PDB file of C-alpha atoms and ligand atoms in Angstrom:
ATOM      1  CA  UNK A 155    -106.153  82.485-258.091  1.00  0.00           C
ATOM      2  CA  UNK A 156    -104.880  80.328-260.714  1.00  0.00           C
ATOM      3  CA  UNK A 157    -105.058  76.800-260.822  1.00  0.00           C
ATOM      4  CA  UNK A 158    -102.742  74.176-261.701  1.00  0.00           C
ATOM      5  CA  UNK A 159    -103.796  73.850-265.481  1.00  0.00           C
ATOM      6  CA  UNK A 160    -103.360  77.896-266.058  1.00  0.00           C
ATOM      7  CA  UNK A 161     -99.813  77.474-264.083  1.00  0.00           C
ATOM      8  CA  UNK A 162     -98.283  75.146-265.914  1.00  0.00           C
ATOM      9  CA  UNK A 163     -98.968  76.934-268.992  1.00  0.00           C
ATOM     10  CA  UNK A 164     -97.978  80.274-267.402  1.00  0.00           C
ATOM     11  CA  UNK A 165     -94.942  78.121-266.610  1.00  0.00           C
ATOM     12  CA  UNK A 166     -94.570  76.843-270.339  1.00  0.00           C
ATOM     13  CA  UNK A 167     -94.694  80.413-271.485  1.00  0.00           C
ATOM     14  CA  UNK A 168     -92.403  81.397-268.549  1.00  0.00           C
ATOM     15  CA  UNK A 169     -89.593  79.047-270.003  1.00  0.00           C
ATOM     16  CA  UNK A 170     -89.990  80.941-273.806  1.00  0.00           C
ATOM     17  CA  UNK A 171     -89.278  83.784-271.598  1.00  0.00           C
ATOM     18  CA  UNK A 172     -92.518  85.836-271.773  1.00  0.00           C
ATOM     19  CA  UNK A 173     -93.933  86.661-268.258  1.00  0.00           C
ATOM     20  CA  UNK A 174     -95.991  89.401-266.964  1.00  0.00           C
ATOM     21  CA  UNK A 175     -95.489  90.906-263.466  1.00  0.00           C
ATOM     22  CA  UNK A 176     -99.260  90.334-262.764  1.00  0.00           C
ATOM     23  CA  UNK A 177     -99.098  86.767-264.337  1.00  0.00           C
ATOM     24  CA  UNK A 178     -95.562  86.366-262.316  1.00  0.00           C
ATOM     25  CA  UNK A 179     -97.629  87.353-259.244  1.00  0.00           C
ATOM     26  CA  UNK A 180    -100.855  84.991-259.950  1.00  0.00           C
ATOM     27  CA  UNK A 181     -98.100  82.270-260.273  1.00  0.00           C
ATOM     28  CA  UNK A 182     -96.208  83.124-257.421  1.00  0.00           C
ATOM     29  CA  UNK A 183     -99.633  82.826-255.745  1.00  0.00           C
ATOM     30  CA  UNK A 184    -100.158  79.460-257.062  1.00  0.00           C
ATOM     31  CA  UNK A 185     -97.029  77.969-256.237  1.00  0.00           C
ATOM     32  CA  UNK A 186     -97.033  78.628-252.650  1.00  0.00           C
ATOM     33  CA  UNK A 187     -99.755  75.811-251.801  1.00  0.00           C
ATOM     34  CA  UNK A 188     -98.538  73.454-254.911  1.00  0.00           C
ATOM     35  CA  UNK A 189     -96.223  71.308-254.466  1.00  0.00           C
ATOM     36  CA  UNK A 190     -95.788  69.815-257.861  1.00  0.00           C
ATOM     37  CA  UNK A 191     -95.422  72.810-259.553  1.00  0.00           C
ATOM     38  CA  UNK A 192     -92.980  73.955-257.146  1.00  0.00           C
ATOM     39  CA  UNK A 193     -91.192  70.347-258.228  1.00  0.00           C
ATOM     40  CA  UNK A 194     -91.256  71.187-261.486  1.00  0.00           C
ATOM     41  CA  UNK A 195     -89.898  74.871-261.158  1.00  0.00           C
ATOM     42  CA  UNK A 196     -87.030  73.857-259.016  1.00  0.00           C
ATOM     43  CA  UNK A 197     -86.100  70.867-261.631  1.00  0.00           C
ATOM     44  CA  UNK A 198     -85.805  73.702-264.163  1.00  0.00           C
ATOM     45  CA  UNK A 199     -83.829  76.087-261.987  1.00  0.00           C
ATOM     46  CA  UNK A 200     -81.506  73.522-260.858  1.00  0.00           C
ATOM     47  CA  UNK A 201     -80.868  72.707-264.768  1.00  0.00           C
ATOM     48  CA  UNK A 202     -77.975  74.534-266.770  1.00  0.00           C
ATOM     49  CA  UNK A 203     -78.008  77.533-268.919  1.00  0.00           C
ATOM     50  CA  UNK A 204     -77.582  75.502-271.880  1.00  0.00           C
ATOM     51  CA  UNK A 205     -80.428  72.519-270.693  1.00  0.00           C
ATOM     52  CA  UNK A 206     -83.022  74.926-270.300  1.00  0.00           C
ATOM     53  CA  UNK A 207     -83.992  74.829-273.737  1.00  0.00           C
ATOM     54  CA  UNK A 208     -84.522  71.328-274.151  1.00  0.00           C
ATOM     55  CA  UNK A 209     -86.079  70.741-270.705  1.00  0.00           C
ATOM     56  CA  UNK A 210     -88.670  73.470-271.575  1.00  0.00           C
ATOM     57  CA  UNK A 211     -89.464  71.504-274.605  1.00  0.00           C
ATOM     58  CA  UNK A 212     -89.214  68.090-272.764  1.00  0.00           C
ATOM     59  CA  UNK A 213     -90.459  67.863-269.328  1.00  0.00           C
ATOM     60  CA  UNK A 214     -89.055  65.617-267.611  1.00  0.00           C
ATOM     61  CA  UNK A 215     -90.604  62.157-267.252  1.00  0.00           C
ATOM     62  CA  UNK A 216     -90.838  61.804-263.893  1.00  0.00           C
ATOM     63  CA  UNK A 217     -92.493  65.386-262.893  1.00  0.00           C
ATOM     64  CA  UNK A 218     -94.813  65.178-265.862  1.00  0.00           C
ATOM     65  CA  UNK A 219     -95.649  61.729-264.435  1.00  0.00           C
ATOM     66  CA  UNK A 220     -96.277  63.522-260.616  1.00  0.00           C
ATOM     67  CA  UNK A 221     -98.081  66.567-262.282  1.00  0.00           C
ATOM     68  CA  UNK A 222    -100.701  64.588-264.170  1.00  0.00           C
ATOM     69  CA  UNK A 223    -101.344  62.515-261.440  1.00  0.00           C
ATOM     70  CA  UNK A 224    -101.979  65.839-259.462  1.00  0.00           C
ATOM     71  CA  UNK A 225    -103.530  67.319-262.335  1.00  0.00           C
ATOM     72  CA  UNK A 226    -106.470  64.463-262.589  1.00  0.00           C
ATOM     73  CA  UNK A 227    -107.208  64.133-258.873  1.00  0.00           C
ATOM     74  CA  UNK A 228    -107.956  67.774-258.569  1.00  0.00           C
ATOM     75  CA  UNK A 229    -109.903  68.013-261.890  1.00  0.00           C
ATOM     76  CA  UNK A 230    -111.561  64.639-260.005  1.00  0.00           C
ATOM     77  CA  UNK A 231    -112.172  66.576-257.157  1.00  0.00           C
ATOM     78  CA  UNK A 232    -113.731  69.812-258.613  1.00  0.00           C
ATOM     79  CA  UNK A 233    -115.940  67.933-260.483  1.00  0.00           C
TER      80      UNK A 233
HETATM   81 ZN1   ZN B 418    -100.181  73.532-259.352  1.00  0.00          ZN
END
C-alpha cells in the first residue's frame, strides 16, 4: 500500500503522463481511504485541457495547503 508521500509523486508523474497499470492500481488503492489526494485529483480533472499543464506544475494553493497539513500529521503519527 502506498502512502501519501509515494502518491503524490505517483500523482506528479501521473500529470507528465507516465503511469503504470500496477502503479495506477497501488494509487487507486491509496486514494480510496485519502481524502486529500482524492481533493487534489478531482481539482485536476475538473481543470481544462489546456490548464492541465500549468496546474501540474503549480498546485494549487489551497490543496497544497490541505495536503501538507495531512502530510505532517501522518508523518507525526507514524513516528
Ligand atoms: Zn494520500
Amino acid at each position: 500500500m502506498y502512502n501519501c508521500k509515494d502518491s503524490i509523486n505517483l500523482l506528479l508523474e501521473f500529470l507528465d503522463g507516465e503511469m503504470s497499470a500496477e502503479e495506477a492500481q497501488h494509487l487507486k488503492e491509496h486514494l480510496r481511504g485519502c481524502s486529500p489526494c482524492v481533493d487534489f485529483l478531482r481539482t485536476y480533472r475538473a481543470t481544462p485541457g489546456l490548464c492541465k499543464k500549468a496546474l501540474a506544475a503549480k498546485m494549487p494553493k489551497e490543496v497544497s495547503e490541505k495536503l501538507t497539513e495531512y502530510l505532517r500529521s501522518k508523518i507525526k503519527s507514524a513516528s
